mmCIF file of N, CA and C in Angstrom:
data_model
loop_
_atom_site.group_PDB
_atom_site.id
_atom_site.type_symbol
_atom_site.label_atom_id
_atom_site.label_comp_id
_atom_site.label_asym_id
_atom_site.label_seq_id
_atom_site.Cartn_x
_atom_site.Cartn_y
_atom_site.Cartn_z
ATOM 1 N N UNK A 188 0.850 -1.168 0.000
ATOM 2 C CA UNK A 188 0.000 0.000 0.000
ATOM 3 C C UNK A 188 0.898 1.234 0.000
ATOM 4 N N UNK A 189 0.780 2.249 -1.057
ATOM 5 C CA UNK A 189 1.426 3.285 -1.214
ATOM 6 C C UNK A 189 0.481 4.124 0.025
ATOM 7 N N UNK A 190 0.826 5.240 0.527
ATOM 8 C CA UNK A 190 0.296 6.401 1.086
ATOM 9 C C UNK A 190 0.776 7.585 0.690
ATOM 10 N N UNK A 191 0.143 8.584 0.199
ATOM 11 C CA UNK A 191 0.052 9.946 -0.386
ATOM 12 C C UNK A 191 0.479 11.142 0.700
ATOM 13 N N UNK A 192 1.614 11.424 1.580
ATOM 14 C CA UNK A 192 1.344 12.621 1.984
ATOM 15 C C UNK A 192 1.400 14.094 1.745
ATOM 16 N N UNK A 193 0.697 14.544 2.417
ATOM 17 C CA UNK A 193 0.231 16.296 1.571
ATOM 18 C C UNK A 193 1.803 16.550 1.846
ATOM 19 N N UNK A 194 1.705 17.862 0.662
ATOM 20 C CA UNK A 194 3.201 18.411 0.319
ATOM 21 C C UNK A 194 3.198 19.503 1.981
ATOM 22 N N UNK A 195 4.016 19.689 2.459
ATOM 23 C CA UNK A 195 4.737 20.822 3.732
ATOM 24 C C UNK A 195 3.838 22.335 3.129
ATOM 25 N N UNK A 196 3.189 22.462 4.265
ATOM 26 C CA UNK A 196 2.752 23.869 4.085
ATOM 27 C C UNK A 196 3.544 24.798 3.620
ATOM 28 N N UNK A 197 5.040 25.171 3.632
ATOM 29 C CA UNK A 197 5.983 25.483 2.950
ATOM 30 C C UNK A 197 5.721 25.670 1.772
ATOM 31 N N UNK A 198 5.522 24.487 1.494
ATOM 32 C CA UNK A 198 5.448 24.576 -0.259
ATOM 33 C C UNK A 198 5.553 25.845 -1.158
ATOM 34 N N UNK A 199 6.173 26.648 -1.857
ATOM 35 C CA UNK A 199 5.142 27.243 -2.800
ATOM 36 C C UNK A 199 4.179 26.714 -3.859
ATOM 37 N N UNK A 200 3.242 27.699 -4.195
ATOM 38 C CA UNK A 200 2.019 27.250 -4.859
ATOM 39 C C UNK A 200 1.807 28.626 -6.013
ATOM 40 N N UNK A 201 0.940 28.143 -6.439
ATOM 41 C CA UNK A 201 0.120 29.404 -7.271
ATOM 42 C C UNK A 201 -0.831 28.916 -7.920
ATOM 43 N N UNK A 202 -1.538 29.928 -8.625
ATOM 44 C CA UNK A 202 -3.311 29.905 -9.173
ATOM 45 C C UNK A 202 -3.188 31.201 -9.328
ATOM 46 N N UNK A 203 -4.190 31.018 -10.889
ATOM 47 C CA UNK A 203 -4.783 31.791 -11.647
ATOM 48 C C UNK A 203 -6.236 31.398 -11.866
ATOM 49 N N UNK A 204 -6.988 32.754 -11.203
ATOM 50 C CA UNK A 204 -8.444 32.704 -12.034
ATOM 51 C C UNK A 204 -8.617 33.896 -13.336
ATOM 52 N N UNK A 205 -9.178 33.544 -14.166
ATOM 53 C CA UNK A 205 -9.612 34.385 -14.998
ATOM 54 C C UNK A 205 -11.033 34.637 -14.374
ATOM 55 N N UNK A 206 -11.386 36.015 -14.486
ATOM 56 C CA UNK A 206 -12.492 36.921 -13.917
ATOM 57 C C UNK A 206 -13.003 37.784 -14.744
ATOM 58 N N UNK A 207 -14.690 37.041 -15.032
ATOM 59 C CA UNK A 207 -15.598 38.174 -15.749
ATOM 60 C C UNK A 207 -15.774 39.586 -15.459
ATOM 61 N N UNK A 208 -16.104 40.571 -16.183
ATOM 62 C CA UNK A 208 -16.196 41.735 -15.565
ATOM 63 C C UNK A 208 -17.922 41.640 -15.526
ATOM 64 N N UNK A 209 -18.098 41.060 -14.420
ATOM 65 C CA UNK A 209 -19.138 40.908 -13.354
ATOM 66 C C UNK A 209 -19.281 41.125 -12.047
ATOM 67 N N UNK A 210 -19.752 42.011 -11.332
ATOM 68 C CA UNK A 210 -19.560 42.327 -9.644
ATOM 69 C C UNK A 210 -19.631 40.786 -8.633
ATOM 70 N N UNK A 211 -19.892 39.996 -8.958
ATOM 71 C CA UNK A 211 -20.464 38.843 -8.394
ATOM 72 C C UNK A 211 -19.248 38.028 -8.574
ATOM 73 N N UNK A 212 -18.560 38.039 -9.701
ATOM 74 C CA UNK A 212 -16.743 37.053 -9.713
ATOM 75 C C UNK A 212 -16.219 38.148 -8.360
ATOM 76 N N UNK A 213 -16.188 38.797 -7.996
ATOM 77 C CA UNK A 213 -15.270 38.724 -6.684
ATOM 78 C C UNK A 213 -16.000 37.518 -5.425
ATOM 79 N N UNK A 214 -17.037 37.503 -5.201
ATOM 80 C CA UNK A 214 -17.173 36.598 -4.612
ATOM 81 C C UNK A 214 -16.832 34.999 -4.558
ATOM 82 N N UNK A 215 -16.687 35.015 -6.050
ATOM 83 C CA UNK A 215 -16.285 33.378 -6.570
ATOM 84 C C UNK A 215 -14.709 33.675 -6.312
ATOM 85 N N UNK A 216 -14.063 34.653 -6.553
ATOM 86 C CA UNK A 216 -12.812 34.604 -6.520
ATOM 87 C C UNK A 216 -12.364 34.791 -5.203
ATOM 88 N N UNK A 217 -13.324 35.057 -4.001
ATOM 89 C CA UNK A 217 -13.067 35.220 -2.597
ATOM 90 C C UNK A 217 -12.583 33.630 -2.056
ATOM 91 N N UNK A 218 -14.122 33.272 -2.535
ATOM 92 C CA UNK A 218 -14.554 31.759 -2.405
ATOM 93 C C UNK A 218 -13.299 30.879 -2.574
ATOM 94 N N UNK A 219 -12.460 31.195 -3.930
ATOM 95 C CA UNK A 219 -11.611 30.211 -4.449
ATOM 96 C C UNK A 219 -9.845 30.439 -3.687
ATOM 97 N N UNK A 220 -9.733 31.622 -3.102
ATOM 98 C CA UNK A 220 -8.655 32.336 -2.763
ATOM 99 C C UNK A 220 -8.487 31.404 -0.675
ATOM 100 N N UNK A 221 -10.060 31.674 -0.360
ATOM 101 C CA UNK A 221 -10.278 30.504 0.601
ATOM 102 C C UNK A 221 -9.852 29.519 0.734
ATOM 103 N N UNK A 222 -10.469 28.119 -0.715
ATOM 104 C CA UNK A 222 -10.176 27.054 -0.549
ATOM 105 C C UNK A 222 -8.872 26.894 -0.633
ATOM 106 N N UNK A 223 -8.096 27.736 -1.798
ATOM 107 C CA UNK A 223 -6.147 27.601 -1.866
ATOM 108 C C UNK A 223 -5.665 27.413 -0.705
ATOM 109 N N UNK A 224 -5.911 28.910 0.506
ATOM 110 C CA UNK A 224 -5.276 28.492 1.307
ATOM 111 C C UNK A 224 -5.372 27.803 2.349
ATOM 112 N N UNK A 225 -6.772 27.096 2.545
ATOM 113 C CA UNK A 225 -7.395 26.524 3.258
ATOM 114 C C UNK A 225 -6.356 25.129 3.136
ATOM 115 N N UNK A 226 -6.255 24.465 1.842
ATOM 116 C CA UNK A 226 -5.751 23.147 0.996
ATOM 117 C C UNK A 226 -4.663 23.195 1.336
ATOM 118 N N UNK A 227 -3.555 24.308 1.158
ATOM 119 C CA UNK A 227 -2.215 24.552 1.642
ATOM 120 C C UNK A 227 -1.948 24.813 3.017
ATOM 121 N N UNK A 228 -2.965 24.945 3.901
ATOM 122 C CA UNK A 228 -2.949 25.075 5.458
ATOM 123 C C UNK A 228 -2.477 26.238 5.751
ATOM 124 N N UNK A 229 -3.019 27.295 5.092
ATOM 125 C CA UNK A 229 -2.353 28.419 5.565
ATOM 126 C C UNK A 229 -3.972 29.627 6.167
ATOM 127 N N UNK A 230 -4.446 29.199 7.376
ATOM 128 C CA UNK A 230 -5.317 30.051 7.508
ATOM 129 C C UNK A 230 -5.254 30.815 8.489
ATOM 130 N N UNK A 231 -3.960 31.308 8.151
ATOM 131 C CA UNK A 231 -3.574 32.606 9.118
ATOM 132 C C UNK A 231 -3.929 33.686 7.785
ATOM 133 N N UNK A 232 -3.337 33.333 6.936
ATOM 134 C CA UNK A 232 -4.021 34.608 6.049
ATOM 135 C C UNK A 232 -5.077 35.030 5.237
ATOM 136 N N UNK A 233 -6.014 33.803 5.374
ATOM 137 C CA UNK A 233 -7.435 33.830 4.718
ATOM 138 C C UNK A 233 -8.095 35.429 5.226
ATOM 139 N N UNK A 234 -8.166 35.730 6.103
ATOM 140 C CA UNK A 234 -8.932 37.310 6.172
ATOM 141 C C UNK A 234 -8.198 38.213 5.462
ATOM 142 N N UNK A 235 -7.105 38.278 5.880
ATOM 143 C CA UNK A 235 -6.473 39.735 5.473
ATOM 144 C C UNK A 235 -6.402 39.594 4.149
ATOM 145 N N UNK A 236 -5.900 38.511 3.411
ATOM 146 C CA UNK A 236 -5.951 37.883 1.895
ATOM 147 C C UNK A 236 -7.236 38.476 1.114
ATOM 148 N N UNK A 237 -8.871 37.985 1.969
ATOM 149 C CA UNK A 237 -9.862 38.290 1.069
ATOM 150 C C UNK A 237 -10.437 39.742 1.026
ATOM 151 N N UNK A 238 -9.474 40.074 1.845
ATOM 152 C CA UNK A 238 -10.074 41.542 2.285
ATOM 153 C C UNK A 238 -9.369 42.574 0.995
ATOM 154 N N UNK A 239 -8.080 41.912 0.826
ATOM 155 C CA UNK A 239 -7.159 42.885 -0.114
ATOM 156 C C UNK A 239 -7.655 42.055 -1.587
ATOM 157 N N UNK A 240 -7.800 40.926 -1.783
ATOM 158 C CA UNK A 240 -8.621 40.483 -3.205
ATOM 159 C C UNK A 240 -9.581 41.157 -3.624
ATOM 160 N N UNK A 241 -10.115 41.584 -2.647
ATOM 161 C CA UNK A 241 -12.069 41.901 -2.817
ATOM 162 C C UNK A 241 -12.073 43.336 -3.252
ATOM 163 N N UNK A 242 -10.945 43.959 -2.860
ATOM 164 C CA UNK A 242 -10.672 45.019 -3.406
ATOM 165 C C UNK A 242 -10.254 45.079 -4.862
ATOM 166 N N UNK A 243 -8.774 44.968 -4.726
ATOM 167 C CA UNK A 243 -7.925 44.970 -5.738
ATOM 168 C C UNK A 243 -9.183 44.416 -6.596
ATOM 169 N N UNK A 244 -10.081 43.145 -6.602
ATOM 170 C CA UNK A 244 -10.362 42.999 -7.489
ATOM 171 C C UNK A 244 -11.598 43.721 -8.472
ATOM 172 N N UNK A 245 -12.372 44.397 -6.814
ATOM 173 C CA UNK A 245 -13.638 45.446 -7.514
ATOM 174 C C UNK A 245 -13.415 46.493 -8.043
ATOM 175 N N UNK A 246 -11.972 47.279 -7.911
ATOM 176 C CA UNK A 246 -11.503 48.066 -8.702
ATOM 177 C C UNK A 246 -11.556 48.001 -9.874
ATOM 178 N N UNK A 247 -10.849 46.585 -9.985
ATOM 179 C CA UNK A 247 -10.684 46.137 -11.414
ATOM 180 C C UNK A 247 -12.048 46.386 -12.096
ATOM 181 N N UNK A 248 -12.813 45.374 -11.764
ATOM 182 C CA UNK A 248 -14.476 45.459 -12.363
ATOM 183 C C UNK A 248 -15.150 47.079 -12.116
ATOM 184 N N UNK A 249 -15.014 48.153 -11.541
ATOM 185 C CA UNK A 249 -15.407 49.158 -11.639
ATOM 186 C C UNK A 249 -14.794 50.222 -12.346
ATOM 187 N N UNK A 250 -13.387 49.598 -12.398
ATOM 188 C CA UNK A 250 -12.822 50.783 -13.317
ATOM 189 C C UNK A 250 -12.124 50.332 -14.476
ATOM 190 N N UNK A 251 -12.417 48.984 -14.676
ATOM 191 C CA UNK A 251 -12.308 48.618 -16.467
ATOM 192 C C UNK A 251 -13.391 48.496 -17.188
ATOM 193 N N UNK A 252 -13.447 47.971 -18.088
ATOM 194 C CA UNK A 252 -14.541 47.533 -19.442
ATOM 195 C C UNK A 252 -14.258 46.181 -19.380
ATOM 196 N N UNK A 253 -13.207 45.311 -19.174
ATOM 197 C CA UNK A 253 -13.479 43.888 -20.121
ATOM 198 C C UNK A 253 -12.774 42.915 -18.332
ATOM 199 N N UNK A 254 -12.609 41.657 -19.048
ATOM 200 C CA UNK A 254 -12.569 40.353 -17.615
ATOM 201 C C UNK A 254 -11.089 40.795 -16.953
ATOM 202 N N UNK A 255 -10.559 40.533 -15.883
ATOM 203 C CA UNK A 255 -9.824 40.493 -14.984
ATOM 204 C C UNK A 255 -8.783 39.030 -14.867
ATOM 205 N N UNK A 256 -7.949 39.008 -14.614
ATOM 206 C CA UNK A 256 -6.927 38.083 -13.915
ATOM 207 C C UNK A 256 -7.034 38.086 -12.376
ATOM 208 N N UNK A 257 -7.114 37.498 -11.750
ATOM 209 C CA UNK A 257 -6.701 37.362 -10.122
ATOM 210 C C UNK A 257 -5.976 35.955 -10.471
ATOM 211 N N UNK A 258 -4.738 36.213 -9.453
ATOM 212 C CA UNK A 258 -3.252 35.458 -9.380
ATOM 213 C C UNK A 258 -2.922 35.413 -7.857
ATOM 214 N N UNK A 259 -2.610 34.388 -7.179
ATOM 215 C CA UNK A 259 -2.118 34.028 -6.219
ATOM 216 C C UNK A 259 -0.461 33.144 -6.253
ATOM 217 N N UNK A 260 0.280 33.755 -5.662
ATOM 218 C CA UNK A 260 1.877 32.773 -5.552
ATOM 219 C C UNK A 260 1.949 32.891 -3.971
ATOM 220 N N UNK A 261 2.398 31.781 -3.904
ATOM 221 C CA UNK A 261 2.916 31.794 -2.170
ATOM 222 C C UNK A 261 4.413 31.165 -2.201
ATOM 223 N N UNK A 262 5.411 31.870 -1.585
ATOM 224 C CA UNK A 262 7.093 31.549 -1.390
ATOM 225 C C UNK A 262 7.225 32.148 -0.515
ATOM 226 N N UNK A 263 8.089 31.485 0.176
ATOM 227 C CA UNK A 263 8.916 31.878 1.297
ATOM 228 C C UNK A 263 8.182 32.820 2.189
ATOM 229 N N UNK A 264 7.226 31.856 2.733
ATOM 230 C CA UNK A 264 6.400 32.348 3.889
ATOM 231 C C UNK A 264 5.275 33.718 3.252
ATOM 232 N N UNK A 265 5.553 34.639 1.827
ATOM 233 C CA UNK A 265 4.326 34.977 1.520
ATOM 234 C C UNK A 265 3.661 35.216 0.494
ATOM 235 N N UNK A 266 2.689 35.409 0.519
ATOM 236 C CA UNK A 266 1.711 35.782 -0.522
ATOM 237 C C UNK A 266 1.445 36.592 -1.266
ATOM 238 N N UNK A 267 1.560 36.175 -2.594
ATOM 239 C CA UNK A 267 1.733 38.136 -3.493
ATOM 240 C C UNK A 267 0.072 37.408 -4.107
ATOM 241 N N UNK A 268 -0.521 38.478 -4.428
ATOM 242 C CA UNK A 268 -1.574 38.995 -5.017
ATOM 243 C C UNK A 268 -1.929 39.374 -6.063
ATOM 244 N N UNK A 269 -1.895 39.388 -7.567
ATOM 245 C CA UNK A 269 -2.219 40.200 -8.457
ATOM 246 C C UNK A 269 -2.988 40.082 -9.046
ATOM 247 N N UNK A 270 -3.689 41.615 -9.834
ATOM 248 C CA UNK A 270 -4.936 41.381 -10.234
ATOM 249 C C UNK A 270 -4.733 42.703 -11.866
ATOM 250 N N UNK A 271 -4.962 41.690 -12.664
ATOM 251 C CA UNK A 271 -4.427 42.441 -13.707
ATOM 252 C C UNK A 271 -5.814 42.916 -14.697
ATOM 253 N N UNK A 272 -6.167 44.030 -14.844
ATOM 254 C CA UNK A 272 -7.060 44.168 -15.967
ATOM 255 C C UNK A 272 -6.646 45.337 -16.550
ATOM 256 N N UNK A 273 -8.044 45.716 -17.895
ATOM 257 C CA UNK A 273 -8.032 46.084 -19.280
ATOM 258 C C UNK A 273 -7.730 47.561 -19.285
ATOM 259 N N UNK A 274 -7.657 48.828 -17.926
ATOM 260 C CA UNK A 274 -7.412 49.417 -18.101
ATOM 261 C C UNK A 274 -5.901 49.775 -18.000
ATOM 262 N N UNK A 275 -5.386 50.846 -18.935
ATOM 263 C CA UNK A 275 -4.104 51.409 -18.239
ATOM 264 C C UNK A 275 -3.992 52.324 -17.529
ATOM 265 N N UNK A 276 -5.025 52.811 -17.038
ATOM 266 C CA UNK A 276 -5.046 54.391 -15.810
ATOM 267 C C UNK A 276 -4.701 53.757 -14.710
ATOM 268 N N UNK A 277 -3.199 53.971 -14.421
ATOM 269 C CA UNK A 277 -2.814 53.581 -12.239
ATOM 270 C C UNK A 277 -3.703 53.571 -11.628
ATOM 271 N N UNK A 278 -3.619 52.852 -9.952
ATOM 272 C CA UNK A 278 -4.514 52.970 -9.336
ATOM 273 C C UNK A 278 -4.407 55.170 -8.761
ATOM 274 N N UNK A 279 -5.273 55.339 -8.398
ATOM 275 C CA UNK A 279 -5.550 56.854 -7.880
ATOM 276 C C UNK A 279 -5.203 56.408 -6.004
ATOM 277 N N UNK A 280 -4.433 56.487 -5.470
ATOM 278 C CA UNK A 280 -4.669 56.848 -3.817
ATOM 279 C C UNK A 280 -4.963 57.960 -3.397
ATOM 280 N N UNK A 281 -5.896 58.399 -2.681
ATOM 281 C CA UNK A 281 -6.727 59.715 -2.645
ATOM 282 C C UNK A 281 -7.325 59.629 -1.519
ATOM 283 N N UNK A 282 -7.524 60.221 -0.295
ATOM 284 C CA UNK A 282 -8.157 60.292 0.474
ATOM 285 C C UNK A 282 -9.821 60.409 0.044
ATOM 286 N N UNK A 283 -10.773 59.722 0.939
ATOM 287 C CA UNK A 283 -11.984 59.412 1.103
ATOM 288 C C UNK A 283 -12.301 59.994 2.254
ATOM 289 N N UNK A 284 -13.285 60.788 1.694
ATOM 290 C CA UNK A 284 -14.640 61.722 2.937
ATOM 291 C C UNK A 284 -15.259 60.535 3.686
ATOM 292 N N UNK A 285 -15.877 61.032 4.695
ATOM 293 C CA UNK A 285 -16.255 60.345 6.012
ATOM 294 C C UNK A 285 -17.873 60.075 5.379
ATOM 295 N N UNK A 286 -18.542 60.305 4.120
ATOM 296 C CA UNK A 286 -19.281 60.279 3.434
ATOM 297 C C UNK A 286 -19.568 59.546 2.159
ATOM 298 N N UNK A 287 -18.316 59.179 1.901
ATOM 299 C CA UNK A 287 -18.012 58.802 0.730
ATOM 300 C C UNK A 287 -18.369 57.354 0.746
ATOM 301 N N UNK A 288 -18.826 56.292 -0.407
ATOM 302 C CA UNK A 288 -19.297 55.094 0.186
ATOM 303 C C UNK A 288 -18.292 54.506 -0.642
ATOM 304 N N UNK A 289 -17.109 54.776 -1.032
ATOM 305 C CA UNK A 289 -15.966 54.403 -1.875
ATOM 306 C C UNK A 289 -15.085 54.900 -1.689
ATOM 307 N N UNK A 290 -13.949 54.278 -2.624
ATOM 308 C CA UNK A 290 -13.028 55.369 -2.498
ATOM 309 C C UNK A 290 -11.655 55.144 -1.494
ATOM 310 N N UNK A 291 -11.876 53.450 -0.622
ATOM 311 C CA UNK A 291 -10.932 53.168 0.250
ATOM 312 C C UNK A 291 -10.538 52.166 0.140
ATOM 313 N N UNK A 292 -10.637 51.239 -0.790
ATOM 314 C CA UNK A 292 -9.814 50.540 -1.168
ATOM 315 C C UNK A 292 -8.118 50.216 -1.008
ATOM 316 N N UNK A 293 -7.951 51.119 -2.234
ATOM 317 C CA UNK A 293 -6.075 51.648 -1.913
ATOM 318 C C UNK A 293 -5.992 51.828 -0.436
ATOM 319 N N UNK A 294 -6.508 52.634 0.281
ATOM 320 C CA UNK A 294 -6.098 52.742 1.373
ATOM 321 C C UNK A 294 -5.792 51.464 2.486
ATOM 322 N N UNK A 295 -6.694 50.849 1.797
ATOM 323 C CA UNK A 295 -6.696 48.805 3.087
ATOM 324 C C UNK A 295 -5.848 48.930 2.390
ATOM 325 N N UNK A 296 -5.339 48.323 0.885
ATOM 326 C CA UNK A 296 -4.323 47.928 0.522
ATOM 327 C C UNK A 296 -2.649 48.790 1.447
ATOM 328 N N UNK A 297 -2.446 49.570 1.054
ATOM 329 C CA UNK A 297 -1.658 50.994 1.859
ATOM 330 C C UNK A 297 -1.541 50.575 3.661
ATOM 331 N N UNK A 298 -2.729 50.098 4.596
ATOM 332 C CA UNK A 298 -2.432 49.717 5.872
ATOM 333 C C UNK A 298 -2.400 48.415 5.860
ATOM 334 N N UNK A 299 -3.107 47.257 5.322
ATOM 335 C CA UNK A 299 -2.822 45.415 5.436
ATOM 336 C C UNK A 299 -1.929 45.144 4.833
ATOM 337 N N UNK A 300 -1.345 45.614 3.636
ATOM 338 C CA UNK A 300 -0.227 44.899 2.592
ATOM 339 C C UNK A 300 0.762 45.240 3.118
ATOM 340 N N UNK A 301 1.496 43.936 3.190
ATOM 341 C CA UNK A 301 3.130 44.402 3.967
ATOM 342 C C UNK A 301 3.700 45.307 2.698
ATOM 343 N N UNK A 302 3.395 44.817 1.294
ATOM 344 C CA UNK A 302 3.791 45.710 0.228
ATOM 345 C C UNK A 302 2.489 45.630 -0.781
ATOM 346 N N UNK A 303 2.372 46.664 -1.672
ATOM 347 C CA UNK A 303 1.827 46.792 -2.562
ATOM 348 C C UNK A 303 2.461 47.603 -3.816
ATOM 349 N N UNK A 304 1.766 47.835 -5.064
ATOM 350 C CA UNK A 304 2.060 48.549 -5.830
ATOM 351 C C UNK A 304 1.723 48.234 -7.724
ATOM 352 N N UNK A 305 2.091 48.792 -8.437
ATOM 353 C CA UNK A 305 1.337 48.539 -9.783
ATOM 354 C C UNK A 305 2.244 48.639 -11.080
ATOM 355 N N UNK A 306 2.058 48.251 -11.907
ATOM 356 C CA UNK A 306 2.841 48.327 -12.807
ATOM 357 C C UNK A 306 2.190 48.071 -14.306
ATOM 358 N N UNK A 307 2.250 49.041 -15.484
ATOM 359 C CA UNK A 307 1.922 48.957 -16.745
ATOM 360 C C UNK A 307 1.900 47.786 -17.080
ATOM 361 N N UNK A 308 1.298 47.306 -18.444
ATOM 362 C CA UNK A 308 1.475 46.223 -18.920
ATOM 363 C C UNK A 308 1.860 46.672 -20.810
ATOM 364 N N UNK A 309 2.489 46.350 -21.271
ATOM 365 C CA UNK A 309 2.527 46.745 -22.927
ATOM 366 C C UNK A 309 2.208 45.745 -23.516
ATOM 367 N N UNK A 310 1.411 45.710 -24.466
ATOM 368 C CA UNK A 310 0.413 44.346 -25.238
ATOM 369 C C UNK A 310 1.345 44.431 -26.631
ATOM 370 N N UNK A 311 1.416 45.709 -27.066
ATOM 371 C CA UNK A 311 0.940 46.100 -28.118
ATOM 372 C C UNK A 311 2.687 47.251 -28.769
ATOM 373 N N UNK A 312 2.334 47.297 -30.404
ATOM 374 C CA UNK A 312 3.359 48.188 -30.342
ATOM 375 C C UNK A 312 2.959 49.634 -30.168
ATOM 376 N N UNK A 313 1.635 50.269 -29.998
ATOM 377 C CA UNK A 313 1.180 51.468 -29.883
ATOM 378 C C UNK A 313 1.037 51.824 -28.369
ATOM 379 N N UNK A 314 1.575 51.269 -27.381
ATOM 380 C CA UNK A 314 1.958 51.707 -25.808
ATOM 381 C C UNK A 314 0.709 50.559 -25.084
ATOM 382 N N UNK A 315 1.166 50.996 -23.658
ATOM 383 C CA UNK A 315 0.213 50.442 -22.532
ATOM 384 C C UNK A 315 -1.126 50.789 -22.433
ATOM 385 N N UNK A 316 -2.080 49.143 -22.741
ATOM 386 C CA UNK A 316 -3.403 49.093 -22.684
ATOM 387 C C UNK A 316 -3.732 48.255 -21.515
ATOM 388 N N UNK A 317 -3.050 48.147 -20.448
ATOM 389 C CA UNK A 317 -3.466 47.031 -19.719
ATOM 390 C C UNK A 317 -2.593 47.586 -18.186
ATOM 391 N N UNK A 318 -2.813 46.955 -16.675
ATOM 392 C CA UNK A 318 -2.208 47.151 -15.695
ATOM 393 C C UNK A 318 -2.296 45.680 -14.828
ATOM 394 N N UNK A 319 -1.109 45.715 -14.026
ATOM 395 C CA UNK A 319 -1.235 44.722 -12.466
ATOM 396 C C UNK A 319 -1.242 45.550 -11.170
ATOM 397 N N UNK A 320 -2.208 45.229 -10.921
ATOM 398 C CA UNK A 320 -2.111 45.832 -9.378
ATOM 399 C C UNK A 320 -1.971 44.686 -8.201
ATOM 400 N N UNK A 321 -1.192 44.401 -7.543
ATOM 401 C CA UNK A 321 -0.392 43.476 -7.220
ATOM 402 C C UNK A 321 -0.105 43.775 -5.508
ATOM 403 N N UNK A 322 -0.421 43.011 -4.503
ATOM 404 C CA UNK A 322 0.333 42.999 -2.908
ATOM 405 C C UNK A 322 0.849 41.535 -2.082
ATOM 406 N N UNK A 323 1.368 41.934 -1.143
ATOM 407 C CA UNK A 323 1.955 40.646 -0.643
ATOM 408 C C UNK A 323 1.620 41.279 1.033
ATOM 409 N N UNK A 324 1.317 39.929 1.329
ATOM 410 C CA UNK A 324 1.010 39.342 2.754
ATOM 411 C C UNK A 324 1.718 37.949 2.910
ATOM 412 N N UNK A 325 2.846 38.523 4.253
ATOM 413 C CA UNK A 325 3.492 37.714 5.611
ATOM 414 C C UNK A 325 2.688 36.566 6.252
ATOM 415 N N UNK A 326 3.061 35.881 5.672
ATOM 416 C CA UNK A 326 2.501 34.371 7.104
ATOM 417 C C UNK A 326 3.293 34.224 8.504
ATOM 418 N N UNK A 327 4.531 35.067 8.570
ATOM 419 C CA UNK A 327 5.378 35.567 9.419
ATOM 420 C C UNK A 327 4.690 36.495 10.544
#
């Protein structure tokens, strides 16, 4: 009898979802960001993880036109994040009124992400049509 044991929470890993530009794929992509690290035994960072997905990723869907990437890698104790869609306008960090029912996103990202930050994407030979907006969270 062979026996199968699970790989060392250690491990690195990764996953890619592709994401409709539908308000409702962040929830599936909450859902799926769960089971990863649930499977890999890492549920020290399931909150802070879905909290910075759910963002990064409604941005995406509110301030593009077409589907989204959400990307998960885990090494050396952490977790990078990225979430790549169709626009090329940076994210905006901007302070939010005590009124405002938006608008704070960046900012979780800015206090939970041990790092964050963004970077163009070039498709094409006529310049950048595309962005990653991208963070990492410590299991440390």
């Amino acid at each position: 009898m062979t026996l199968i044991c699970p790989a060392p929470a250690s491990d690195p890993f990764a996953y890619r979802l592709q994401v409709p530009h539908d308000p409702r794929a962040v929830g599936v992509a909450r859902s799926t960001l769960r089971a990863a690290l649930a499977a890999h035994d890492r549920p020290e960072l399931i909150e802070r993880a879905e909290l910075l997905a759910s963002e990064m990723l409604t941005n995406a869907i509110v301030h593009s036109d077409g589907e989204a990437q959400f990307g998960l890698h885990f090494v050396r104790e952490a977790l990078r994040m990225s979430v790549w869609d169709t626009s090329p306008k940076p994210p905006d960090l901007r302070p939010a009124g005590q009124d405002c029912e938006g608008g704070r996103g960046l900012q979780l990202l800015q206090i939970l992400a041990d790092r964050w930050n963004h970077f163009p994407v070039r498709t094409d030979r006529f310049g950048t049509v595309s962005k990653v907006v991208w963070c990492e969270i410590s299991s440390l």
